């Protein structure tokens, strides 16, 4: 367990707060492990109705810790990042995200698998995988072209263009864009607490129905992306880009 993930329980809502402000909440292996475990516990605890994933009012996350990518790259399905994303995808309870500031890499990818997403208008979302010599991950190569069309998805995934919270809401990646980080967190919490007064079995079945049609295809795509992503992490292109980031900081 790491202090960089704060777990708070408020009645039936479990909040997982990314809390590594000095590194813009960049996600380490220890943080993924903690998130994976908390999601699993929330899923099996009948007292939990919903899970809220958030960062601070200034920053969601700068994505995977780049030093970790170089020193201890994920290697197979048992790696912390795969366990976290697996538990997120398989979570039977609603998962809500509140995003303000930067949401880079997996910080954007994970939103594609949350049930409700609230963003601040000026949030900056970005998937710079190609820019780092990598490739899309965890189903984004399937989900984004379907959601946005091939051309807009290519801007985001091939060029690594950043986009605002306002655009995320207009494109259907988020439910709503709000004025400030504080407003975003408050709105997401309010919506997450609504699940307390809804019948949990009906919520669970409805979420399952919404996810079922794509589940098998998504698993296959994630497997293909994962194999290529882990190969790419060890490629000269990626190593040059990742070490370049470390040298600049
Ligand atoms: N991994 C490790 N450390 C990171 C990090 C990451 N993904 N992102 C930021 N940091 C660290 C920086 O090294 C810096 O640490 P230092 O103060 O010890 O030098 C600190 O966080 C602040 O980062 P900085 O870049 O100065 O903040 P900023 O406000 O100017 O920019 C971001 C914020 C998120 C836009 C920028 O840090 C960024 O682009 N980070 C990389 C994102 C990325 O490529 N993630 C991987 C995607 S696969």
Short mmCIF file of N, CA, C and O in Angstrom, two decimals, residues 87-169:
data_model
loop_
_atom_site.label_atom_id
_atom_site.label_comp_id
_atom_site.label_asym_id
_atom_site.label_seq_id
_atom_site.Cartn_x
_atom_site.Cartn_y
_atom_site.Cartn_z
N UNK A 87 -9.05 -5.01 -13.44
CA UNK A 87 -10.06 -4.84 -12.39
C UNK A 87 -11.02 -3.69 -12.69
O UNK A 87 -12.19 -3.74 -12.35
N UNK A 88 -10.50 -2.67 -13.38
CA UNK A 88 -11.39 -1.57 -13.79
C UNK A 88 -12.40 -2.07 -14.83
O UNK A 88 -13.60 -1.81 -14.73
N UNK A 89 -11.90 -2.80 -15.81
CA UNK A 89 -12.80 -3.30 -16.86
C UNK A 89 -13.81 -4.30 -16.33
O UNK A 89 -14.93 -4.38 -16.84
N UNK A 90 -13.40 -5.08 -15.33
CA UNK A 90 -14.28 -6.14 -14.83
C UNK A 90 -15.14 -5.68 -13.65
O UNK A 90 -15.99 -6.43 -13.18
N UNK A 91 -14.94 -4.46 -13.17
CA UNK A 91 -15.67 -4.00 -11.99
C UNK A 91 -17.18 -3.97 -12.29
O UNK A 91 -17.62 -3.38 -13.27
N UNK A 92 -17.95 -4.62 -11.43
CA UNK A 92 -19.40 -4.72 -11.71
C UNK A 92 -20.15 -3.51 -11.20
O UNK A 92 -21.30 -3.29 -11.51
N UNK A 93 -19.46 -2.70 -10.39
CA UNK A 93 -20.12 -1.50 -9.84
C UNK A 93 -19.76 -0.28 -10.66
O UNK A 93 -18.71 -0.27 -11.32
N UNK A 94 -20.57 0.76 -10.62
CA UNK A 94 -20.24 1.95 -11.41
C UNK A 94 -18.95 2.60 -10.93
O UNK A 94 -18.73 2.73 -9.73
N UNK A 95 -18.14 2.98 -11.90
CA UNK A 95 -16.90 3.70 -11.60
C UNK A 95 -17.03 5.09 -12.23
O UNK A 95 -17.35 5.23 -13.41
N UNK A 96 -16.79 6.09 -11.40
CA UNK A 96 -16.95 7.48 -11.83
C UNK A 96 -15.57 8.13 -11.78
O UNK A 96 -14.79 7.85 -10.87
N UNK A 97 -15.26 8.97 -12.77
CA UNK A 97 -13.98 9.69 -12.74
C UNK A 97 -14.23 11.18 -12.67
O UNK A 97 -15.16 11.69 -13.32
N UNK A 98 -13.41 11.87 -11.88
CA UNK A 98 -13.44 13.34 -11.81
C UNK A 98 -12.05 13.82 -12.24
O UNK A 98 -11.06 13.46 -11.62
N UNK A 99 -12.01 14.61 -13.31
CA UNK A 99 -10.73 14.95 -13.94
C UNK A 99 -10.56 16.46 -14.03
O UNK A 99 -11.38 17.14 -14.65
N UNK A 100 -9.47 16.96 -13.45
CA UNK A 100 -9.12 18.37 -13.62
C UNK A 100 -7.63 18.43 -13.96
O UNK A 100 -6.87 17.54 -13.57
N UNK A 101 -7.22 19.44 -14.70
CA UNK A 101 -5.81 19.57 -15.05
C UNK A 101 -5.39 18.50 -16.06
O UNK A 101 -6.18 18.10 -16.92
N UNK A 102 -4.15 18.03 -15.92
CA UNK A 102 -3.62 17.09 -16.91
C UNK A 102 -4.15 15.68 -16.71
O UNK A 102 -4.25 15.20 -15.58
N UNK A 103 -4.50 15.04 -17.81
CA UNK A 103 -4.85 13.61 -17.81
C UNK A 103 -4.11 13.03 -19.01
O UNK A 103 -4.59 13.09 -20.14
N UNK A 104 -2.91 12.51 -18.76
CA UNK A 104 -2.04 12.11 -19.86
C UNK A 104 -1.95 10.58 -19.92
O UNK A 104 -2.01 9.90 -18.89
N UNK A 105 -1.81 10.06 -21.13
CA UNK A 105 -1.59 8.62 -21.32
C UNK A 105 -2.71 7.81 -20.72
O UNK A 105 -3.89 7.99 -21.04
N UNK A 106 -2.33 6.94 -19.79
CA UNK A 106 -3.34 6.07 -19.17
C UNK A 106 -4.37 6.90 -18.39
O UNK A 106 -5.49 6.45 -18.15
N UNK A 107 -4.00 8.14 -18.06
CA UNK A 107 -4.94 9.06 -17.40
C UNK A 107 -6.13 9.36 -18.29
O UNK A 107 -7.23 9.63 -17.81
N UNK A 108 -5.92 9.34 -19.61
CA UNK A 108 -7.05 9.47 -20.54
C UNK A 108 -7.61 8.10 -20.88
O UNK A 108 -8.83 7.91 -20.89
N UNK A 109 -6.73 7.12 -21.12
CA UNK A 109 -7.23 5.79 -21.52
C UNK A 109 -8.21 5.24 -20.49
O UNK A 109 -9.24 4.66 -20.86
N UNK A 110 -7.90 5.41 -19.19
CA UNK A 110 -8.77 4.78 -18.19
C UNK A 110 -10.19 5.36 -18.22
O UNK A 110 -11.15 4.68 -17.88
N UNK A 111 -10.30 6.61 -18.69
CA UNK A 111 -11.63 7.25 -18.72
C UNK A 111 -12.57 6.52 -19.67
O UNK A 111 -13.79 6.54 -19.49
N UNK A 112 -11.99 5.90 -20.70
CA UNK A 112 -12.80 5.19 -21.70
C UNK A 112 -13.50 3.97 -21.09
O UNK A 112 -14.39 3.40 -21.70
N UNK A 113 -13.06 3.58 -19.87
CA UNK A 113 -13.63 2.40 -19.23
C UNK A 113 -14.40 2.75 -17.95
O UNK A 113 -14.86 1.85 -17.25
N UNK A 114 -14.49 4.05 -17.65
CA UNK A 114 -15.30 4.46 -16.49
C UNK A 114 -16.74 4.63 -16.97
O UNK A 114 -17.00 4.83 -18.16
N UNK A 115 -17.68 4.57 -16.04
CA UNK A 115 -19.08 4.66 -16.44
C UNK A 115 -19.53 6.11 -16.57
O UNK A 115 -20.25 6.46 -17.51
N UNK A 116 -19.12 6.94 -15.63
CA UNK A 116 -19.44 8.37 -15.71
C UNK A 116 -18.13 9.15 -15.57
O UNK A 116 -17.29 8.79 -14.74
N UNK A 117 -17.97 10.19 -16.38
CA UNK A 117 -16.73 10.97 -16.35
C UNK A 117 -17.10 12.45 -16.30
O UNK A 117 -17.86 12.94 -17.14
N UNK A 118 -16.56 13.17 -15.31
CA UNK A 118 -16.75 14.63 -15.21
C UNK A 118 -15.38 15.28 -15.31
O UNK A 118 -14.41 14.80 -14.71
N UNK A 119 -15.31 16.34 -16.10
CA UNK A 119 -14.02 16.99 -16.36
C UNK A 119 -14.15 18.49 -16.12
O UNK A 119 -15.24 19.05 -16.26
N UNK A 120 -13.04 19.12 -15.81
CA UNK A 120 -13.07 20.59 -15.78
C UNK A 120 -12.90 21.06 -17.23
O UNK A 120 -12.25 20.38 -18.03
N UNK A 121 -13.50 22.21 -17.54
CA UNK A 121 -13.47 22.69 -18.93
C UNK A 121 -12.06 22.81 -19.46
O UNK A 121 -11.77 22.51 -20.61
N UNK A 122 -11.14 23.27 -18.59
CA UNK A 122 -9.78 23.50 -19.06
C UNK A 122 -8.86 22.31 -18.79
O UNK A 122 -7.63 22.45 -18.88
N UNK A 123 -9.42 21.15 -18.46
CA UNK A 123 -8.57 19.95 -18.32
C UNK A 123 -7.82 19.74 -19.62
O UNK A 123 -8.31 20.10 -20.70
N UNK A 124 -6.60 19.18 -19.55
CA UNK A 124 -5.83 18.88 -20.77
C UNK A 124 -5.65 17.37 -20.84
O UNK A 124 -4.94 16.78 -20.03
N UNK A 125 -6.30 16.77 -21.82
CA UNK A 125 -6.22 15.32 -22.00
C UNK A 125 -5.30 15.03 -23.19
O UNK A 125 -5.31 15.78 -24.18
N UNK A 126 -4.56 13.95 -23.08
CA UNK A 126 -3.61 13.67 -24.17
C UNK A 126 -3.15 12.21 -24.11
O UNK A 126 -2.93 11.68 -23.01
N UNK A 127 -3.00 11.62 -25.28
CA UNK A 127 -2.48 10.24 -25.36
C UNK A 127 -1.24 10.23 -26.25
O UNK A 127 -1.34 9.84 -27.43
N UNK A 128 -0.09 10.66 -25.72
CA UNK A 128 1.10 10.82 -26.57
C UNK A 128 1.88 9.52 -26.74
O UNK A 128 3.11 9.52 -26.62
N UNK A 129 1.17 8.45 -27.04
CA UNK A 129 1.85 7.15 -27.12
C UNK A 129 2.83 7.11 -28.29
O UNK A 129 3.98 6.73 -28.13
N UNK A 130 2.35 7.49 -29.47
CA UNK A 130 3.23 7.45 -30.65
C UNK A 130 4.42 8.40 -30.45
O UNK A 130 5.56 8.06 -30.76
N UNK A 131 4.14 9.57 -29.86
CA UNK A 131 5.21 10.55 -29.61
C UNK A 131 6.32 9.94 -28.75
O UNK A 131 7.47 10.34 -28.83
N UNK A 132 5.94 8.98 -27.90
CA UNK A 132 6.93 8.34 -27.03
C UNK A 132 7.43 7.02 -27.62
O UNK A 132 8.06 6.23 -26.92
N UNK A 133 7.12 6.77 -28.89
CA UNK A 133 7.57 5.52 -29.52
C UNK A 133 6.72 4.33 -29.13
O UNK A 133 7.11 3.18 -29.36
N UNK A 134 5.54 4.59 -28.55
CA UNK A 134 4.68 3.50 -28.06
C UNK A 134 3.47 3.35 -28.98
O UNK A 134 3.48 3.83 -30.11
N UNK A 135 2.44 2.69 -28.52
CA UNK A 135 1.22 2.53 -29.33
C UNK A 135 0.02 2.57 -28.39
O UNK A 135 0.18 2.49 -27.17
N UNK A 136 -1.19 2.70 -28.93
CA UNK A 136 -2.37 2.78 -28.06
C UNK A 136 -2.50 1.54 -27.18
O UNK A 136 -1.96 0.47 -27.49
N UNK A 137 -3.25 1.71 -26.10
CA UNK A 137 -3.33 0.68 -25.05
C UNK A 137 -4.77 0.51 -24.57
O UNK A 137 -5.59 1.39 -24.73
N UNK A 138 -5.01 -0.65 -23.97
CA UNK A 138 -6.26 -0.94 -23.27
C UNK A 138 -7.51 -0.53 -24.04
O UNK A 138 -8.41 0.12 -23.51
N UNK A 139 -7.52 -0.90 -25.31
CA UNK A 139 -8.76 -0.76 -26.08
C UNK A 139 -8.96 0.59 -26.75
O UNK A 139 -9.94 0.77 -27.47
N UNK A 140 -8.03 1.53 -26.56
CA UNK A 140 -8.28 2.86 -27.14
C UNK A 140 -8.24 2.83 -28.66
O UNK A 140 -8.93 3.62 -29.31
N UNK A 141 -7.48 1.89 -29.25
CA UNK A 141 -7.43 1.83 -30.72
C UNK A 141 -8.76 1.33 -31.29
O UNK A 141 -9.05 1.52 -32.47
N UNK A 142 -9.58 0.70 -30.47
CA UNK A 142 -10.91 0.26 -30.89
C UNK A 142 -11.96 1.32 -30.54
O UNK A 142 -12.79 1.71 -31.37
N UNK A 143 -11.89 1.79 -29.31
CA UNK A 143 -12.97 2.64 -28.79
C UNK A 143 -12.96 4.03 -29.44
O UNK A 143 -14.02 4.55 -29.83
N UNK A 144 -11.79 4.64 -29.57
CA UNK A 144 -11.77 6.03 -30.05
C UNK A 144 -12.21 6.17 -31.50
O UNK A 144 -13.01 7.07 -31.80
N UNK A 145 -11.75 5.33 -32.44
CA UNK A 145 -12.28 5.49 -33.81
C UNK A 145 -13.79 5.29 -33.87
O UNK A 145 -14.47 5.98 -34.62
N UNK A 146 -14.32 4.39 -33.05
CA UNK A 146 -15.77 4.19 -33.04
C UNK A 146 -16.50 5.42 -32.50
O UNK A 146 -17.57 5.79 -32.96
N UNK A 147 -15.92 6.00 -31.47
CA UNK A 147 -16.58 7.13 -30.81
C UNK A 147 -16.45 8.41 -31.62
O UNK A 147 -17.40 9.19 -31.74
N UNK A 148 -15.27 8.63 -32.20
CA UNK A 148 -14.97 9.94 -32.81
C UNK A 148 -14.87 9.90 -34.31
O UNK A 148 -14.75 10.95 -34.95
N UNK A 149 -14.85 8.70 -34.90
CA UNK A 149 -14.54 8.57 -36.33
C UNK A 149 -13.03 8.42 -36.48
O UNK A 149 -12.25 8.83 -35.61
N UNK A 150 -12.66 7.86 -37.64
CA UNK A 150 -11.25 7.53 -37.88
C UNK A 150 -10.36 8.78 -37.86
O UNK A 150 -9.25 8.76 -37.29
N UNK A 151 -10.83 9.86 -38.47
CA UNK A 151 -9.96 11.03 -38.65
C UNK A 151 -9.64 11.71 -37.32
O UNK A 151 -8.48 12.00 -37.02
N UNK A 152 -10.67 11.96 -36.52
CA UNK A 152 -10.42 12.65 -35.24
C UNK A 152 -9.61 11.73 -34.32
O UNK A 152 -8.70 12.19 -33.62
N UNK A 153 -9.93 10.44 -34.35
CA UNK A 153 -9.16 9.49 -33.52
C UNK A 153 -7.69 9.48 -33.93
O UNK A 153 -6.80 9.38 -33.08
N UNK A 154 -7.44 9.62 -35.23
CA UNK A 154 -6.04 9.63 -35.69
C UNK A 154 -5.30 10.86 -35.18
O UNK A 154 -4.12 10.80 -34.84
N UNK A 155 -6.00 12.00 -35.12
CA UNK A 155 -5.35 13.20 -34.55
C UNK A 155 -4.91 12.94 -33.11
O UNK A 155 -3.82 13.33 -32.70
N UNK A 156 -5.79 12.26 -32.37
CA UNK A 156 -5.48 12.05 -30.95
C UNK A 156 -4.45 10.94 -30.75
O UNK A 156 -3.58 11.05 -29.89
N UNK A 157 -4.57 9.86 -31.55
CA UNK A 157 -3.72 8.69 -31.29
C UNK A 157 -2.43 8.69 -32.12
O UNK A 157 -1.41 8.21 -31.65
N UNK A 158 -2.50 9.19 -33.36
CA UNK A 158 -1.27 9.17 -34.19
C UNK A 158 -0.44 10.42 -33.97
O UNK A 158 0.79 10.35 -33.90
N UNK A 159 -1.12 11.58 -33.88
CA UNK A 159 -0.36 12.81 -33.65
C UNK A 159 -0.17 13.11 -32.16
O UNK A 159 0.66 13.93 -31.80
N UNK A 160 -0.98 12.49 -31.32
CA UNK A 160 -0.89 12.78 -29.89
C UNK A 160 -1.35 14.19 -29.55
O UNK A 160 -0.84 14.82 -28.62
N UNK A 161 -2.36 14.69 -30.31
CA UNK A 161 -2.88 16.02 -30.04
C UNK A 161 -3.56 16.05 -28.66
O UNK A 161 -4.25 15.10 -28.28
N UNK A 162 -3.41 17.15 -27.96
CA UNK A 162 -4.10 17.26 -26.68
C UNK A 162 -5.49 17.87 -26.92
O UNK A 162 -5.73 18.50 -27.96
N UNK A 163 -6.39 17.67 -26.01
CA UNK A 163 -7.72 18.24 -26.14
C UNK A 163 -8.24 18.65 -24.76
O UNK A 163 -7.74 18.20 -23.73
N UNK A 164 -9.23 19.53 -24.78
CA UNK A 164 -9.70 20.12 -23.52
C UNK A 164 -10.84 19.28 -22.92
O UNK A 164 -11.44 18.44 -23.60
N UNK A 165 -11.16 19.59 -21.68
CA UNK A 165 -12.31 18.96 -21.05
C UNK A 165 -13.59 19.27 -21.82
O UNK A 165 -14.46 18.40 -21.96
N UNK A 166 -13.66 20.49 -22.30
CA UNK A 166 -14.84 20.89 -23.07
C UNK A 166 -15.00 19.99 -24.31
O UNK A 166 -16.10 19.54 -24.63
N UNK A 167 -13.89 19.73 -25.00
CA UNK A 167 -13.95 18.85 -26.18
C UNK A 167 -14.30 17.42 -25.76
O UNK A 167 -15.09 16.75 -26.43
N UNK A 168 -13.72 16.97 -24.64
CA UNK A 168 -14.01 15.59 -24.17
C UNK A 168 -15.51 15.42 -23.95
O UNK A 168 -16.08 14.38 -24.30
N UNK A 169 -16.16 16.45 -23.40
CA UNK A 169 -17.61 16.35 -23.16
C UNK A 169 -18.37 16.40 -24.49
O UNK A 169 -19.31 15.64 -24.72
#
